[in-house]
mmCIF file of C-alpha atoms in Angstrom:
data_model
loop_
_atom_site.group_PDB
_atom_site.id
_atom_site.type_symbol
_atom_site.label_atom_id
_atom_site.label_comp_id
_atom_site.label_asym_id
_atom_site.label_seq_id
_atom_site.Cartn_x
_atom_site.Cartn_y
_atom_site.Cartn_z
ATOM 1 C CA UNK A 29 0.000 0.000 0.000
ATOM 2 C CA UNK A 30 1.708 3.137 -1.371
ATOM 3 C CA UNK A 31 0.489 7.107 -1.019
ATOM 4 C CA UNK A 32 1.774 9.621 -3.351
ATOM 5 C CA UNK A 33 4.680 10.864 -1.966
ATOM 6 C CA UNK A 34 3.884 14.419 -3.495
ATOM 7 C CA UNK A 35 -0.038 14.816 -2.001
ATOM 8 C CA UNK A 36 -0.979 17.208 0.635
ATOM 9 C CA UNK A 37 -2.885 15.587 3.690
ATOM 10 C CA UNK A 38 -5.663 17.198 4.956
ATOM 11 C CA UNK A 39 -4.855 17.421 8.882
ATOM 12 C CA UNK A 40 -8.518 18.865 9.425
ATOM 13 C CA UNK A 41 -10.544 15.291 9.211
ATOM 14 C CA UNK A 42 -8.143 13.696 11.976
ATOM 15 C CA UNK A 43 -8.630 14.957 15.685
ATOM 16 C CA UNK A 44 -5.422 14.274 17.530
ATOM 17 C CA UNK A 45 -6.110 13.984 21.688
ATOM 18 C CA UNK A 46 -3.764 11.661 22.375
ATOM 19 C CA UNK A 47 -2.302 12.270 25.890
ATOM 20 C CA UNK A 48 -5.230 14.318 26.828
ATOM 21 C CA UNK A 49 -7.338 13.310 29.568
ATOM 22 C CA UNK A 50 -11.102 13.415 29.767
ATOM 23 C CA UNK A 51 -12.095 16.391 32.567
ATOM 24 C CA UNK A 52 -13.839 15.112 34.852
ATOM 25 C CA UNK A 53 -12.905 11.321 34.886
ATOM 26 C CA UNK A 54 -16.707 10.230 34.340
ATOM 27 C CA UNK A 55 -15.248 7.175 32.056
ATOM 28 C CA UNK A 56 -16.870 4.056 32.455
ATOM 29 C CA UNK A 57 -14.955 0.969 30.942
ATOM 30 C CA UNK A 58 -12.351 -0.585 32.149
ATOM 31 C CA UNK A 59 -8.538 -0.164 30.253
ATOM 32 C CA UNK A 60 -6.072 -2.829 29.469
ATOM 33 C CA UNK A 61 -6.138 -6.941 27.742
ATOM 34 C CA UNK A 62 -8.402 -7.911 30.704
ATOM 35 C CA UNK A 63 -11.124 -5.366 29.465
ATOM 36 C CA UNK A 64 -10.454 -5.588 26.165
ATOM 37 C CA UNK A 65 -11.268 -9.269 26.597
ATOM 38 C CA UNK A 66 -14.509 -8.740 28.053
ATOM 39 C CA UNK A 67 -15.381 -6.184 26.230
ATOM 40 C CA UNK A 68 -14.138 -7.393 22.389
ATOM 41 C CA UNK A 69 -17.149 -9.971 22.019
ATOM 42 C CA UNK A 70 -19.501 -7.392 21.805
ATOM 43 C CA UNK A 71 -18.152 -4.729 20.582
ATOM 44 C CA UNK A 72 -14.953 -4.616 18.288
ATOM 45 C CA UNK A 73 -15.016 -2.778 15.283
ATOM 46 C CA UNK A 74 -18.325 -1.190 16.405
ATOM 47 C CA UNK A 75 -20.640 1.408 16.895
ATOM 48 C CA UNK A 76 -20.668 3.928 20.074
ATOM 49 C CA UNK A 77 -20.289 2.642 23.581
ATOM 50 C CA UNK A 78 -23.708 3.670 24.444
ATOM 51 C CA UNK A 79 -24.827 0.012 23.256
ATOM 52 C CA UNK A 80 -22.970 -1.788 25.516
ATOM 53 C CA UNK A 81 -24.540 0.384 28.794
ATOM 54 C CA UNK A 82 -21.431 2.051 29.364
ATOM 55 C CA UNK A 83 -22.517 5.380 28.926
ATOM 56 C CA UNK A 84 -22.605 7.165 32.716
ATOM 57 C CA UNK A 85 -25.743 8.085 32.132
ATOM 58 C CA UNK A 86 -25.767 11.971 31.670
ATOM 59 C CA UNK A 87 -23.881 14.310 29.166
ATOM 60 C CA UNK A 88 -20.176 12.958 28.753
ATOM 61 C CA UNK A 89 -17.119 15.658 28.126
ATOM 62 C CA UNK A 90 -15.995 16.096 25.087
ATOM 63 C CA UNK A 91 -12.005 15.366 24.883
ATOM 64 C CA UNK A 92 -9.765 17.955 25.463
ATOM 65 C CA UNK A 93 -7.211 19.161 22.913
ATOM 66 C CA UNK A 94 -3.745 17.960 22.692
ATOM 67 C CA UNK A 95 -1.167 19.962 23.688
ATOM 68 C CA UNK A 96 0.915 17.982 21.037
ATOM 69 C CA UNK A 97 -1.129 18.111 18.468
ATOM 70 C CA UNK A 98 1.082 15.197 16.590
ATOM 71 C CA UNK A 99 -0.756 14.571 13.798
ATOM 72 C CA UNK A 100 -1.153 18.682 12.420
ATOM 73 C CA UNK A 101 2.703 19.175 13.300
ATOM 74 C CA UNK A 102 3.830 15.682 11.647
ATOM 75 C CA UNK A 103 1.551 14.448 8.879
ATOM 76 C CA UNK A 104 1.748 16.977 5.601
ATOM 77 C CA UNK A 105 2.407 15.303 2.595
ATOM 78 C CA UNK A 106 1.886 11.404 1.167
ATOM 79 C CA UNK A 107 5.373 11.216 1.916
ATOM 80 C CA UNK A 108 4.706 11.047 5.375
ATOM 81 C CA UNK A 109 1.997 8.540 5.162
ATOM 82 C CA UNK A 110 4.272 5.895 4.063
ATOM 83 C CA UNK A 111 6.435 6.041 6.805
ATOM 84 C CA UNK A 112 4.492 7.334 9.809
ATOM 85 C CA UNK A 113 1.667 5.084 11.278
ATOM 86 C CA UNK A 114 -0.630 8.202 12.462
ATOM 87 C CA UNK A 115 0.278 10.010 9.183
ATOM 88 C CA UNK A 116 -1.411 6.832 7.318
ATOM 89 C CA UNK A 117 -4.518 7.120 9.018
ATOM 90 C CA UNK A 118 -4.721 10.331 8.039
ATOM 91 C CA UNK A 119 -4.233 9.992 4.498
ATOM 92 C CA UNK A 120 -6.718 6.627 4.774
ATOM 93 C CA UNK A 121 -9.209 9.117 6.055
ATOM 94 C CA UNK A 122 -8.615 11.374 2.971
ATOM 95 C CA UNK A 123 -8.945 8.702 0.976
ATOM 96 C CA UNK A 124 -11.990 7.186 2.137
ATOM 97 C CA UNK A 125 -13.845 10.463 1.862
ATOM 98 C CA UNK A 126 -12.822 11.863 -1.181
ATOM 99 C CA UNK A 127 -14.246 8.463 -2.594
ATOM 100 C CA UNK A 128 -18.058 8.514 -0.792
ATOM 101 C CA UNK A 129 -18.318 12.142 -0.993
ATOM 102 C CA UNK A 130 -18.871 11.900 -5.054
ATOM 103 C CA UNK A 131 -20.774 8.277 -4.455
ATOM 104 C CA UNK A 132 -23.296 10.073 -2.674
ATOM 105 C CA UNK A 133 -23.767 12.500 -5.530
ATOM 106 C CA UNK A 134 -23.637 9.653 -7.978
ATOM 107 C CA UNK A 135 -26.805 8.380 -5.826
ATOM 108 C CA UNK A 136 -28.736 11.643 -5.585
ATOM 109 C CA UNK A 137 -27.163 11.730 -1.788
ATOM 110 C CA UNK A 138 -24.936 14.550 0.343
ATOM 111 C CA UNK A 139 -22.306 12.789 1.917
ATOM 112 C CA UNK A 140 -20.852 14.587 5.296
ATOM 113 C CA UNK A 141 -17.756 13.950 6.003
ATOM 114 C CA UNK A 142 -16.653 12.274 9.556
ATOM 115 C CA UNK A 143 -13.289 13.147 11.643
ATOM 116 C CA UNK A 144 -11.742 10.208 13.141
ATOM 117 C CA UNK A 145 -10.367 11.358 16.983
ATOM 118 C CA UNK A 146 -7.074 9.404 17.825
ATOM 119 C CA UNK A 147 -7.137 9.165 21.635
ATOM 120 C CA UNK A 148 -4.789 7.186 24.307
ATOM 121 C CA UNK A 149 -6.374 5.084 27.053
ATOM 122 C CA UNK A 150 -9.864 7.060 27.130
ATOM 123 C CA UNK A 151 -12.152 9.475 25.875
ATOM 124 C CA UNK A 152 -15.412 11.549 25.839
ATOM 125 C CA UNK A 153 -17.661 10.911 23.577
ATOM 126 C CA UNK A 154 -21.214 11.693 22.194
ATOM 127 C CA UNK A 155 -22.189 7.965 22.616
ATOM 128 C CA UNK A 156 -20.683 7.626 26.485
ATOM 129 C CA UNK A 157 -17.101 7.663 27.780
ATOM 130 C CA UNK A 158 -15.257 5.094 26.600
ATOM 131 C CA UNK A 159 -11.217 3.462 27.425
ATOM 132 C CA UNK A 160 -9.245 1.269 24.259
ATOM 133 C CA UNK A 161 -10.422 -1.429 25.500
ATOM 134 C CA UNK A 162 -13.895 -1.144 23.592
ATOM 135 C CA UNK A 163 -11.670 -0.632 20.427
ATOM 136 C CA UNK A 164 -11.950 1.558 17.373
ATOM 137 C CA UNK A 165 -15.913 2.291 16.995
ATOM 138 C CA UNK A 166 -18.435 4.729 15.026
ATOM 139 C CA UNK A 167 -20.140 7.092 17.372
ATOM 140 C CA UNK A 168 -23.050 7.869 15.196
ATOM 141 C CA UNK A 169 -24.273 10.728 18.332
ATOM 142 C CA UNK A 170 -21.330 13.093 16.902
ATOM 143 C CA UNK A 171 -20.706 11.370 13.764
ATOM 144 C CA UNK A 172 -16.967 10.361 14.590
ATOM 145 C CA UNK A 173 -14.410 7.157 14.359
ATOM 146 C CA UNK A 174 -12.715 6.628 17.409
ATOM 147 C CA UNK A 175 -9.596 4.981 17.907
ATOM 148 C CA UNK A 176 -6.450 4.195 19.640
ATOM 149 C CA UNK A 177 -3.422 3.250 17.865
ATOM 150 C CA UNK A 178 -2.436 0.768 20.015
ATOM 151 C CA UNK A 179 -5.077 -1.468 18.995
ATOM 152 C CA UNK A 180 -3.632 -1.972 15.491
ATOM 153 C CA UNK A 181 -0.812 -3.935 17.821
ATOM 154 C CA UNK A 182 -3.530 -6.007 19.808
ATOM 155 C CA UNK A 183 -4.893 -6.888 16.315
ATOM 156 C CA UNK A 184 -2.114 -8.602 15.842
ATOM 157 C CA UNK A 185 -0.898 -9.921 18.965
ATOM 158 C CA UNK A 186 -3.628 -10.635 20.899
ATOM 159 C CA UNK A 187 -6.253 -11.404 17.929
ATOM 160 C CA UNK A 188 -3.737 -13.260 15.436
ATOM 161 C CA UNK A 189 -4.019 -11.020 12.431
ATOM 162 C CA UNK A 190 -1.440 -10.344 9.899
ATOM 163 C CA UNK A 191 -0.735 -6.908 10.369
ATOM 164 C CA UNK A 192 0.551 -4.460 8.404
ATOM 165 C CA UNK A 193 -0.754 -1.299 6.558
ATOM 166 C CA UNK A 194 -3.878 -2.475 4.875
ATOM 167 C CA UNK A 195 -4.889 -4.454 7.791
ATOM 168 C CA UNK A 196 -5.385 -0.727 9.127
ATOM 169 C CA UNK A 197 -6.888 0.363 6.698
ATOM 170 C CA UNK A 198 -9.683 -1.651 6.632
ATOM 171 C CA UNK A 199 -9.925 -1.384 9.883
ATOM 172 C CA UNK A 200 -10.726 2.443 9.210
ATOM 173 C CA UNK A 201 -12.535 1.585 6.392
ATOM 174 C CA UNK A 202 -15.164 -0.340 7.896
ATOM 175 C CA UNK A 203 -16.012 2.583 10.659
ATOM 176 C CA UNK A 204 -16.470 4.770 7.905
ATOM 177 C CA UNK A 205 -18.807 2.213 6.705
ATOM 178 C CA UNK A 206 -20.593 2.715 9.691
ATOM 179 C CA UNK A 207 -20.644 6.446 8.926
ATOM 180 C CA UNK A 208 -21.937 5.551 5.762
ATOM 181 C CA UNK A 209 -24.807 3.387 7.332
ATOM 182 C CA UNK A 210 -25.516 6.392 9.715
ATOM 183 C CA UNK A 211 -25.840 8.978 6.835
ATOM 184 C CA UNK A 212 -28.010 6.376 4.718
ATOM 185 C CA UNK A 213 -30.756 5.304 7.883
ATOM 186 C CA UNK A 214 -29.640 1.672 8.125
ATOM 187 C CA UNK A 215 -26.992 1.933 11.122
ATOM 188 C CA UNK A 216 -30.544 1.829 13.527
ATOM 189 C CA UNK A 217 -31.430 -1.188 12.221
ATOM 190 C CA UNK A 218 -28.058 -2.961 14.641
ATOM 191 C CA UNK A 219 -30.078 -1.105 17.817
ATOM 192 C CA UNK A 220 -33.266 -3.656 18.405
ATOM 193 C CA UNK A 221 -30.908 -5.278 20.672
ATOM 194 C CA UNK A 222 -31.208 -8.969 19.080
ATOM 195 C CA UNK A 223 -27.801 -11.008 18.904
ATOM 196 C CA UNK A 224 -27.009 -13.823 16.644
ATOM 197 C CA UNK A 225 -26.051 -15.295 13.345
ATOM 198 C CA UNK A 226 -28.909 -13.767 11.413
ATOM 199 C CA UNK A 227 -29.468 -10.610 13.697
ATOM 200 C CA UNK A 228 -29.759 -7.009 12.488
ATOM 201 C CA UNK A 229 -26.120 -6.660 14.536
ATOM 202 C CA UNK A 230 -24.529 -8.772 12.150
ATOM 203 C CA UNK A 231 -26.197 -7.510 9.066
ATOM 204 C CA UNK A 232 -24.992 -4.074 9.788
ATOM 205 C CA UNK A 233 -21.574 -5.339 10.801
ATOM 206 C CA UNK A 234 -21.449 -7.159 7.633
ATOM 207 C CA UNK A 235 -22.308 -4.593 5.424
ATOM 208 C CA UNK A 236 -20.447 -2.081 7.173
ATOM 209 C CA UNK A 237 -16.958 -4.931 5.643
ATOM 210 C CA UNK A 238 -18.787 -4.801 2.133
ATOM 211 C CA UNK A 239 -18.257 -0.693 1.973
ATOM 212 C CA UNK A 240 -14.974 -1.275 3.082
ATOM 213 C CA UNK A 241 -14.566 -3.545 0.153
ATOM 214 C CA UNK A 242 -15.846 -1.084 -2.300
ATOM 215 C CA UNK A 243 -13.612 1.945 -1.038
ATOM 216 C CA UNK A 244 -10.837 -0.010 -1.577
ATOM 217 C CA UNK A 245 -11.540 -1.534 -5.777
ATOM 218 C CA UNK A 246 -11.411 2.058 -6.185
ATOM 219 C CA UNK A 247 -9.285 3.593 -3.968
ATOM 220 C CA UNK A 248 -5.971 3.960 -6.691
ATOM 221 C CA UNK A 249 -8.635 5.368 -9.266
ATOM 222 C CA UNK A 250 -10.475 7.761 -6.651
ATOM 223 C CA UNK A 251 -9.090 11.644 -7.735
ATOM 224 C CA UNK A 252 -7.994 13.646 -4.083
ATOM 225 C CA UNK A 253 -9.556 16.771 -3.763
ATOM 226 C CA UNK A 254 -6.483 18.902 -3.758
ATOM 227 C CA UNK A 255 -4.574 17.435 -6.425
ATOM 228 C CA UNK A 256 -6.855 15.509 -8.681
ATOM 229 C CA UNK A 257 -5.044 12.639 -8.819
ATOM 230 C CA UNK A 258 -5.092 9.253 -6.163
ATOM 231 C CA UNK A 259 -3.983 9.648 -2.867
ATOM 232 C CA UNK A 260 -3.489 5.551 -2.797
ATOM 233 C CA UNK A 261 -1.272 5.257 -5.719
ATOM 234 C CA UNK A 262 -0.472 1.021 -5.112
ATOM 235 C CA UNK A 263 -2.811 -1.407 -3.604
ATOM 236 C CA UNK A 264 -2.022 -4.853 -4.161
ATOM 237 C CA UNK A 265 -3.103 -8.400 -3.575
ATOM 238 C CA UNK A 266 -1.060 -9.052 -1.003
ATOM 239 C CA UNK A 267 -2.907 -6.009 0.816
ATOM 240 C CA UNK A 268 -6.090 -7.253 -0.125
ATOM 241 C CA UNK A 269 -4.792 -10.344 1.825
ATOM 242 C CA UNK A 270 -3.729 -8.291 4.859
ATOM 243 C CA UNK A 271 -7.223 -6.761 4.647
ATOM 244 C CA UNK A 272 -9.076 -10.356 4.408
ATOM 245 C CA UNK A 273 -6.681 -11.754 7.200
ATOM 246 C CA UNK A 274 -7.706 -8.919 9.421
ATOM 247 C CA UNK A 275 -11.313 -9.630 8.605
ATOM 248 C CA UNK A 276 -11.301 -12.749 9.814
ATOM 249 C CA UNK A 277 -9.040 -12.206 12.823
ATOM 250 C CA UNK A 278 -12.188 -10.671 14.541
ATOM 251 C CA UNK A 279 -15.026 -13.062 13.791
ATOM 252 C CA UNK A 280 -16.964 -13.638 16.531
ATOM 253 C CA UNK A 281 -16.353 -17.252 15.884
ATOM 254 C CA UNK A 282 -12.569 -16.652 16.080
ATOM 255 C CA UNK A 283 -13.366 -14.573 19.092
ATOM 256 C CA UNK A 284 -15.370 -16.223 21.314
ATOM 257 C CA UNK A 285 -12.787 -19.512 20.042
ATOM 258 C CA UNK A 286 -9.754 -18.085 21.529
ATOM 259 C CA UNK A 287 -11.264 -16.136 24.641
ATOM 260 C CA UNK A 288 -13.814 -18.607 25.694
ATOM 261 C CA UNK A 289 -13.171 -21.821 23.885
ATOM 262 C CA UNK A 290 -16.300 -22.545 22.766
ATOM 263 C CA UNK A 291 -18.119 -20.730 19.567
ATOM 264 C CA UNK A 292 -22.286 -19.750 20.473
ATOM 265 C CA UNK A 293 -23.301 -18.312 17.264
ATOM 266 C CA UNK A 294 -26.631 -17.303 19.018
ATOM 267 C CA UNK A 295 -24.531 -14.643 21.196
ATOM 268 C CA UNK A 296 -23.092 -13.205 17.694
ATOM 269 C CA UNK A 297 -23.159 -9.206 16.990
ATOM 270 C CA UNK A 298 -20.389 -8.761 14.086
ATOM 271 C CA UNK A 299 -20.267 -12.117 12.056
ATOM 272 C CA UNK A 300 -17.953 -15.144 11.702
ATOM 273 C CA UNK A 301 -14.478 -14.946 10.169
ATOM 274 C CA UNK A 302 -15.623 -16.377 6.676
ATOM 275 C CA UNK A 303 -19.163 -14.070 6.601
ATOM 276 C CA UNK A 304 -16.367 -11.183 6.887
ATOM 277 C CA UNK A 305 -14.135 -12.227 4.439
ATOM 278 C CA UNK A 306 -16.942 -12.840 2.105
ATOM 279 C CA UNK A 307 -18.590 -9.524 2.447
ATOM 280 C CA UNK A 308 -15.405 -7.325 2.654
ATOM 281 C CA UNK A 309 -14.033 -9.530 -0.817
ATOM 282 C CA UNK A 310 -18.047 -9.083 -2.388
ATOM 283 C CA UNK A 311 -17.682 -5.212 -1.931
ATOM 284 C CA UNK A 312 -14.092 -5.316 -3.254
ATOM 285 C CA UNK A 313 -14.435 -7.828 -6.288
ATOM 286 C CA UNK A 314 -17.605 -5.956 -7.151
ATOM 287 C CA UNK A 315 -16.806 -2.470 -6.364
ATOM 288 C CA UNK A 316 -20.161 -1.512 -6.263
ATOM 289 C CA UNK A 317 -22.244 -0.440 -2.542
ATOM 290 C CA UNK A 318 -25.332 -1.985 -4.104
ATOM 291 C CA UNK A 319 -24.285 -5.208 -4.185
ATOM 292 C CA UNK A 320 -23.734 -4.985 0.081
ATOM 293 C CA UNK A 321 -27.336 -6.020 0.834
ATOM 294 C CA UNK A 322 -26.788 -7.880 3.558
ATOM 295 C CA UNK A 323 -30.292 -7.802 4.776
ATOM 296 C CA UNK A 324 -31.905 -9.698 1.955
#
């Protein structure tokens, strides 16, 4: 996965808090593996931490701003992107909206962009405070992807995965999926609080893969805003791979295998391993968000 080393990021979609803490301490979820264990089954690559009850029950602080500011000071050019870990999720972000914001129009639609906040240990959000351990998640409430770095290094460690560059991507990729769901009226249809193999949950979580599919068929061909050419200038099949790896890595099959060591498909919110490879690979061989009805 290459950028062009010549592109200009646009800082403005990525909210850096990282080292900031959230005034007033009102977060609710518990921090480190032991959390993220009993946490991960129900929410990984999610939406907002209101649906697991860990909201505190009144308004929750927003985060504060970063003193650092790492990402503004660090991340200008495509250049940057392909050796800086932050700087790539910045220039994924560009990426991801520079292609929905003309599919919308395509489909008589607006699109509105989202800014993904990168945050250490915990933040405030619209959906409920939240620590890493829930993991990167949509809050639909203020229309932002949260997400610690870190976690890219759990994916790997702790959940098996692959790793590398497009395994973060399309990690990315799917919360702006859930973005897209959000804009679009469907992202509701996860909320009726059913669980299992054939649940709204897993319909939404599945879809949410396919989009991440179709950003990336045509994310070497999609024109940035500011220089009219692709930001992702090489995407190969060994990234698809990394992508499809990652996928699978957080089945709730593979899951509830390796924390629990048993599988209940009737306790399932996001899918198994092969339901997210095939809907991520439909979205991607297809390239085309119709073909993501997961509901039929």
């Amino acid at each position: 996965m290459q950028f062009d080393d010549d592109a200009d990021l646009d800082t403005s979609e990525v909210q850096d808090v990282r080292g900031s803490r959230i005034p007033g301490g009102k977060a609710t979820v518990g921090g480190g593996i032991v959390g993220l264990i009993a946490l991960v089954l129900g929410l990984l690559l999610g939406v907002g931490p209101d649906q697991l009850g860990l909201s505190s029950g009144g308004e929750e602080p927003a985060a504060s701003s970063s003193s650092v500011a790492q990402v503004q000071q660090n991340c200008r050019t495509g250049q940057d992107a392909n050796t800086k870990e932050d700087c790539r999720i910045v220039a994924v972000v560009n990426s991801l909206q520079d292609y929905w914001r003309p599919e919308f129009q395509l489909r008589g639609g607006t699109y509105s962009p989202a800014q993904t906040v990168l945050f250490t240990s915990r933040v405030g959000t619209a959906c409920g405070a939240a620590s890493s351990a829930v993991g990167p998640f949509y809050c639909p409430g203020d229309r932002k992807v949260y997400l610690d770095l870190e976690f890219f290094e759990e994916l790997r460690t702790t959940f098996g995965s692959s790793g590398g560059p497009f395994a973060q991507a399309y990690v990315v990729a799917h919360e702006y999926g859930h973005h897209v769901q959000n804009l679009m009226g469907t992202l509701r249809r996860s909320q009726d609080g059913r669980t299992g193999q054939n649940s709204n949950a897993v319909k939404v979580e599945l879809q949410a893969d396919c989009y991440a599919g179709v950003w990336a068929r045509h994310a070497t061909r999609t024109p940035d805003d500011r220089t009219g050419r692709p930001l992702i200038t090489s995407l190969t099949e060994a990234d698809i791979r990394e992508g499809l790896d990652a996928a699978a890595a957080v089945g709730d099959d593979r899951i509830q295998e390796r924390f629990q060591g048993r599988v209940t498909p009737e306790t399932w919110t996001h899918g198994s391993a092969e339901q997210r490879q095939q809907w991520f690979y439909e979205g991607y061989r297809t390239g085309d968000m119709g073909r993501c009805n997961t509901f039929r």
